[in-house]
Coordinates of C-alpha atoms and ligand atoms in Angstrom, one line a residue:
M1203 CA 0.0 0.0 0.0
I1204 CA 1.2 3.5 -0.7
D1205 CA 2.0 5.8 2.1
K1206 CA 0.5 9.0 1.0
E1207 CA 3.3 11.2 2.5
K1208 CA 4.9 13.3 -0.1
L1209 CA 8.7 12.7 -0.8
L1210 CA 9.0 14.9 -3.8
E1211 CA 7.0 18.0 -4.9
V1212 CA 7.8 19.4 -8.4
K1213 CA 6.3 22.9 -8.7
N1214 CA 6.0 24.8 -11.9
L1215 CA 9.3 23.3 -13.2
K1216 CA 10.6 24.8 -16.4
K1217 CA 13.8 23.9 -18.3
Y1218 CA 14.4 25.9 -21.5
F1219 CA 17.5 25.5 -23.7
T1220 CA 18.6 28.5 -25.8
A1221 CA 20.3 27.8 -29.0
D1222 CA 20.5 31.5 -30.0
K1223 CA 18.6 34.6 -29.1
K1224 CA 15.6 33.7 -31.4
Q1225 CA 15.2 30.0 -30.6
V1226 CA 14.2 28.9 -27.1
L1227 CA 13.5 25.2 -26.8
R1228 CA 11.0 24.8 -24.0
A1229 CA 11.8 21.2 -23.2
V1230 CA 10.0 21.2 -19.9
D1231 CA 7.4 23.9 -19.7
D1232 CA 5.7 24.5 -16.3
I1233 CA 5.1 20.9 -14.9
S1234 CA 3.9 20.2 -11.4
F1235 CA 3.4 16.9 -9.7
D1236 CA 4.1 15.1 -6.4
V1237 CA 5.7 11.7 -5.7
Y1238 CA 4.6 9.9 -2.6
K1239 CA 6.9 7.9 -0.4
G1240 CA 7.1 4.2 -1.5
E1241 CA 5.3 4.6 -4.8
T1242 CA 6.3 4.4 -8.4
L1243 CA 5.2 7.3 -10.5
G1244 CA 5.4 6.5 -14.2
L1245 CA 6.2 9.5 -16.5
V1246 CA 5.3 8.6 -20.1
G1247 CA 5.5 10.4 -23.5
E1248 CA 7.0 10.1 -27.0
S1249 CA 10.6 10.8 -27.5
G1250 CA 11.4 14.5 -27.4
C1251 CA 8.4 15.3 -25.1
G1252 CA 10.8 16.4 -22.3
K1253 CA 10.4 13.5 -19.9
S1254 CA 14.1 12.7 -19.7
T1255 CA 15.0 16.4 -19.4
A1256 CA 12.5 16.7 -16.5
G1257 CA 14.1 13.7 -14.7
R1258 CA 17.6 15.2 -15.2
T1259 CA 16.4 18.7 -14.0
I1260 CA 14.8 17.2 -10.9
N1261 CA 18.1 15.4 -10.2
N1262 CA 20.0 18.7 -10.8
L1263 CA 22.0 17.3 -13.7
Y1264 CA 20.5 20.3 -15.6
N1265 CA 20.0 23.7 -14.0
A1266 CA 16.3 24.5 -13.9
T1267 CA 15.1 27.6 -15.7
S1268 CA 12.6 28.2 -12.9
G1269 CA 10.4 26.4 -10.5
Q1270 CA 10.9 24.3 -7.4
V1271 CA 11.8 20.7 -6.6
I1272 CA 11.0 20.1 -2.9
Y1273 CA 12.4 16.9 -1.5
N1274 CA 11.3 16.0 2.1
G1275 CA 10.1 19.6 2.6
E1276 CA 13.4 21.2 1.4
D1277 CA 13.9 23.0 -2.0
I1278 CA 16.8 21.3 -3.5
L1279 CA 17.2 23.6 -6.5
V1280 CA 18.4 26.6 -4.3
K1281 CA 22.1 27.1 -3.9
R1282 CA 23.5 24.6 -1.4
S1283 CA 26.8 23.7 0.2
P1284 CA 28.9 20.9 -1.2
D1285 CA 28.0 18.7 1.7
E1286 CA 24.3 19.3 1.2
I1287 CA 24.7 18.5 -2.5
K1288 CA 26.6 15.3 -1.6
D1289 CA 23.9 14.3 0.9
M1290 CA 21.2 14.8 -1.8
N1291 CA 23.2 12.8 -4.3
K1292 CA 23.2 9.9 -1.9
K1293 CA 19.4 10.1 -1.4
M1294 CA 18.5 10.4 -5.1
Q1295 CA 20.2 8.2 -7.7
M1296 CA 19.6 7.7 -11.4
I1297 CA 19.4 4.7 -13.6
F1298 CA 20.0 5.4 -17.3
Q1299 CA 18.6 4.0 -20.5
D1300 CA 21.8 2.8 -22.0
P1301 CA 23.7 0.9 -19.4
Y1302 CA 26.6 0.5 -21.8
S1303 CA 27.4 4.1 -22.3
S1304 CA 26.8 4.9 -18.6
L1305 CA 29.3 2.3 -17.5
D1306 CA 33.0 3.2 -17.8
P1307 CA 34.4 0.5 -20.1
R1308 CA 37.8 0.8 -18.6
L1309 CA 36.7 -0.2 -15.1
T1310 CA 35.8 -3.6 -13.8
V1311 CA 32.3 -4.0 -12.3
L1312 CA 33.9 -4.0 -8.8
E1313 CA 35.5 -0.6 -9.5
I1314 CA 32.3 0.8 -11.0
I1315 CA 30.1 -0.2 -8.1
S1316 CA 32.9 0.7 -5.4
E1317 CA 33.1 4.3 -6.7
G1318 CA 29.9 5.5 -4.9
I1319 CA 30.7 3.5 -1.9
R1320 CA 34.1 5.1 -1.6
N1321 CA 32.7 8.6 -1.9
H1322 CA 29.8 8.2 0.5
Y1323 CA 31.3 5.7 3.1
P1324 CA 35.0 6.8 3.4
D1325 CA 35.5 4.8 6.5
L1326 CA 35.0 1.4 4.8
N1327 CA 38.3 -0.3 3.8
K1328 CA 38.9 -2.1 0.5
E1329 CA 37.9 -5.5 1.8
E1330 CA 34.6 -4.1 3.3
R1331 CA 33.9 -2.3 0.1
Q1332 CA 34.4 -5.6 -1.8
V1333 CA 32.0 -7.4 0.5
K1334 CA 29.4 -4.7 -0.1
V1335 CA 29.8 -4.9 -3.9
I1336 CA 29.4 -8.7 -3.9
E1337 CA 26.2 -8.3 -1.7
L1338 CA 24.9 -5.8 -4.2
L1339 CA 25.7 -8.1 -7.2
E1340 CA 23.8 -10.9 -5.5
L1341 CA 20.9 -8.6 -4.8
V1342 CA 20.5 -7.8 -8.5
G1343 CA 20.9 -11.4 -9.7
L1344 CA 24.6 -11.5 -10.5
N1345 CA 27.4 -13.0 -8.4
K1346 CA 31.0 -12.6 -7.3
K1347 CA 32.5 -14.1 -10.4
H1348 CA 31.1 -11.0 -12.3
A1349 CA 33.1 -8.5 -10.1
N1350 CA 36.3 -8.6 -12.0
R1351 CA 34.8 -8.4 -15.5
Y1352 CA 34.4 -5.4 -17.7
P1353 CA 31.0 -4.0 -19.0
H1354 CA 31.6 -5.3 -22.6
E1355 CA 31.6 -8.9 -21.2
F1356 CA 27.9 -8.6 -20.3
S1357 CA 24.5 -8.7 -22.1
G1358 CA 22.3 -5.6 -22.1
G1359 CA 20.2 -7.0 -19.3
Q1360 CA 23.2 -7.8 -17.1
R1361 CA 24.6 -4.4 -17.8
Q1362 CA 21.3 -2.8 -16.6
R1363 CA 21.6 -4.9 -13.4
I1364 CA 25.1 -3.5 -12.9
G1365 CA 23.6 0.0 -13.3
I1366 CA 21.0 -0.8 -10.7
A1367 CA 23.6 -2.2 -8.3
R1368 CA 25.7 1.0 -8.8
A1369 CA 22.6 3.2 -8.0
L1370 CA 21.8 1.0 -4.8
A1371 CA 25.4 1.1 -3.6
V1372 CA 24.9 4.4 -1.7
E1373 CA 21.5 3.2 -0.2
P1374 CA 19.3 5.9 -1.9
E1375 CA 15.7 6.5 -1.0
F1376 CA 14.6 7.8 -4.4
I1377 CA 15.5 6.5 -7.8
I1378 CA 14.9 8.2 -11.1
A1379 CA 14.9 5.4 -13.8
D1380 CA 15.3 7.1 -17.2
E1381 CA 13.9 4.6 -19.7
P1382 CA 15.7 1.7 -18.0
I1383 CA 14.2 -1.0 -20.2
A1384 CA 13.9 0.8 -23.6
A1385 CA 17.1 -0.6 -25.0
L1386 CA 16.4 -4.2 -23.9
D1387 CA 14.5 -7.2 -25.5
V1388 CA 10.9 -7.6 -24.4
S1389 CA 11.6 -10.8 -22.4
I1390 CA 14.5 -9.0 -20.6
Q1391 CA 12.4 -5.9 -20.0
A1392 CA 10.0 -7.9 -17.8
Q1393 CA 12.9 -9.3 -15.8
I1394 CA 14.3 -5.8 -15.0
V1395 CA 10.8 -4.5 -14.1
N1396 CA 10.3 -7.4 -11.7
L1397 CA 13.7 -6.8 -10.2
L1398 CA 13.0 -3.2 -9.6
K1399 CA 9.7 -4.1 -8.0
E1400 CA 11.3 -6.6 -5.7
L1401 CA 14.0 -4.1 -4.7
Q1402 CA 11.3 -1.5 -4.0
Q1403 CA 9.6 -3.8 -1.6
E1404 CA 12.7 -4.9 0.1
K1405 CA 14.2 -1.5 0.5
G1406 CA 11.2 0.8 0.6
L1407 CA 12.3 2.7 -2.5
T1408 CA 10.5 5.4 -4.3
Y1409 CA 10.7 5.5 -8.1
L1410 CA 10.1 8.0 -10.9
F1411 CA 10.0 5.6 -13.8
I1412 CA 10.3 7.3 -17.2
A1413 CA 9.1 5.4 -20.3
H1414 CA 8.1 6.2 -23.9
D1415 CA 5.0 3.9 -24.0
L1416 CA 2.3 2.7 -21.7
S1417 CA 2.8 -1.1 -22.1
M1418 CA 5.4 -2.0 -19.6
V1419 CA 4.9 1.0 -17.3
K1420 CA 1.6 -0.4 -16.1
H1421 CA 3.3 -3.3 -14.4
I1422 CA 5.4 -1.1 -12.2
S1423 CA 3.6 2.2 -11.7
D1424 CA 1.1 3.1 -9.0
R1425 CA 0.2 6.3 -10.7
I1426 CA 1.1 7.5 -14.2
A1427 CA 1.7 11.0 -15.6
V1428 CA 1.5 11.6 -19.4
M1429 CA 3.6 14.2 -21.0
Y1430 CA 3.3 15.9 -24.4
L1431 CA 5.6 18.6 -25.9
G1432 CA 7.0 19.8 -22.5
G1433 CA 3.8 19.8 -20.5
L1434 CA 1.7 17.3 -18.5
V1435 CA -1.6 16.3 -20.0
E1436 CA -2.9 13.7 -17.6
L1437 CA -2.1 12.1 -14.2
T1438 CA -4.0 9.5 -12.2
D1439 CA -3.8 6.0 -10.7
S1440 CA -2.6 3.3 -13.2
E1441 CA -5.8 1.4 -13.0
E1442 CA -7.9 4.5 -13.6
L1443 CA -5.7 5.7 -16.5
Y1444 CA -6.1 2.3 -18.3
S1445 CA -9.9 2.0 -17.6
D1446 CA -10.8 5.7 -18.2
P1447 CA -8.3 7.6 -20.1
L1448 CA -9.6 11.2 -20.5
H1449 CA -7.1 13.1 -22.6
P1450 CA -7.1 12.4 -26.3
Y1451 CA -3.4 11.9 -26.3
T1452 CA -3.5 9.3 -23.6
Q1453 CA -6.3 7.5 -25.4
A1454 CA -4.1 7.4 -28.6
L1455 CA -1.1 6.1 -26.6
L1456 CA -3.3 3.3 -25.1
S1457 CA -4.9 2.3 -28.4
A1458 CA -1.4 1.7 -29.8
I1459 CA -0.6 -1.0 -27.3
P1460 CA -1.4 -4.4 -28.9
I1461 CA -3.7 -6.7 -27.0
P1462 CA -2.8 -10.4 -27.0
N1463 CA -6.4 -11.6 -27.5
P1464 CA -7.0 -11.5 -31.4
V1465 CA -10.8 -11.2 -31.0
I1466 CA -10.5 -8.0 -28.9
E1467 CA -7.6 -6.8 -31.0
R1468 CA -9.6 -7.0 -34.2
S1469 CA -12.8 -5.4 -32.9
R1470 CA -11.4 -2.5 -30.9
E1471 CA -11.3 1.0 -32.1
R1472 CA -7.9 2.6 -32.7
V1473 CA -7.0 6.2 -32.4
I1474 CA -4.4 6.8 -35.0
L1475 CA -2.3 9.9 -34.5
T1476 CA -1.4 11.8 -37.6
G1477 CA 1.5 14.1 -38.0
D1478 CA 4.7 14.4 -36.1
V1479 CA 5.3 15.9 -32.7
P1480 CA 5.7 19.7 -33.4
D1481 CA 9.1 21.5 -32.8
P1482 CA 9.2 22.3 -29.1
S1483 CA 11.0 25.6 -30.0
N1484 CA 8.0 26.6 -32.0
P1485 CA 4.9 24.9 -30.3
P1486 CA 1.4 25.4 -31.6
S1487 CA -0.7 28.1 -29.9
G1488 CA -3.3 27.1 -27.3
C1489 CA -3.2 23.4 -26.6
R1490 CA 0.1 21.9 -27.7
F1491 CA -1.6 18.7 -28.8
R1492 CA -4.2 20.4 -31.1
T1493 CA -2.3 19.8 -34.4
R1494 CA -2.7 16.0 -33.9
C1495 CA -5.9 15.9 -31.8
P1496 CA -8.9 14.2 -33.4
A1497 CA -11.3 16.2 -31.0
A1498 CA -9.7 19.7 -31.5
M1499 CA -12.2 22.6 -31.3
D1500 CA -11.8 26.3 -32.1
I1501 CA -10.9 27.2 -28.5
C1502 CA -8.0 24.8 -28.6
A1503 CA -6.0 27.0 -31.0
K1504 CA -6.6 30.1 -28.8
V1505 CA -6.4 29.1 -25.1
L1506 CA -4.0 26.8 -23.3
P1507 CA -6.1 24.3 -21.3
T1508 CA -5.6 24.5 -17.5
W1509 CA -4.4 21.6 -15.4
R1510 CA -7.4 20.6 -13.3
E1511 CA -8.6 17.7 -11.1
V1512 CA -11.7 16.5 -13.1
K1513 CA -12.3 13.3 -11.0
K1514 CA -10.9 12.4 -7.6
Q1515 CA -7.1 12.3 -8.0
H1516 CA -7.5 12.4 -11.8
Y1517 CA -5.8 15.4 -13.4
V1518 CA -6.1 16.5 -17.0
A1519 CA -5.4 19.5 -19.2
C1520 CA -8.0 19.5 -21.9
H1521 CA -10.9 21.8 -23.0
L1522 CA -13.2 18.8 -23.3
Y1523 CA -13.4 18.7 -19.5
E1524 CA -13.8 22.4 -18.7
Ligands
SF4_454 FE1 -7.7 18.1 -28.1 FE2 -8.5 20.5 -27.5 FE3 -8.3 18.7 -25.6 FE4 -6.2 19.8 -26.7 S1 -7.6 20.8 -25.5 S2 -6.5 17.7 -26.3 S3 -6.8 20.0 -28.9 S4 -9.7 18.7 -27.3

């Protein structure tokens, strides 16, 4: 069961990139949401929608343009001392999409996982660090024989397990998993999702799980937020999102997921999205989704829909519900 205490509050977060004076890319444009302790919040959207930038801005890998990220009641985007930054890095860790490029190929697995332990637990000696690394490898389904090997000697799934062990090495509370299964085969994706779920239960972790489609994210997320062109369009419980999606974009994403039953698959209606995602440095006026929305009305080109709670704990930004 989810404990409804807030661990993270994202308030009006913006991250703009400026290529030159005329072009401002609004990668994340005023998003607000909470993450509760012990839950998994899925953050979903097509590539280029700003979800990874949002994850990296929350984790302070990118400087926010404006807004707040409040962790356990404290705004972590304001200027802080090196000790406070180090403390925050320990609490909040990231797992990346491509475990190969995020693991230094010149280091052994032992060295990769030891690095964080050495930084955050300087009192541990070499043998103690080694014991901890082996415990972590076993926790993620690897073993001590793997400790002295290099990243290229592993499969994609095993490399992601190493990435997870590295993130867990400093005993974090909150993990931002940035498309951790996108580069893996479907059969391996399920294994990594199951591993993350087991680790969450065992260690009481909280996840922000970033994904580009709604298929696998359902199995891990308690709630799901859907993002389009830098903004949030819908957020609610996973079950509610799948049974009663309100935003036309969410409906389109859901209808793109194949259903294993051929009878249902043949008979169901699909929402086919036409056109490409617009350029975020030149977004459409009004609702950002209007150029691809099958339900677009006149008002959609003129007025940006407001983010509102239209059912209990079900938020959406769309003129259809105003
Ligand atoms: Fe479609 Fe209009 Fe709703 Fe945007 S506000 S999703 S264009 S109906």
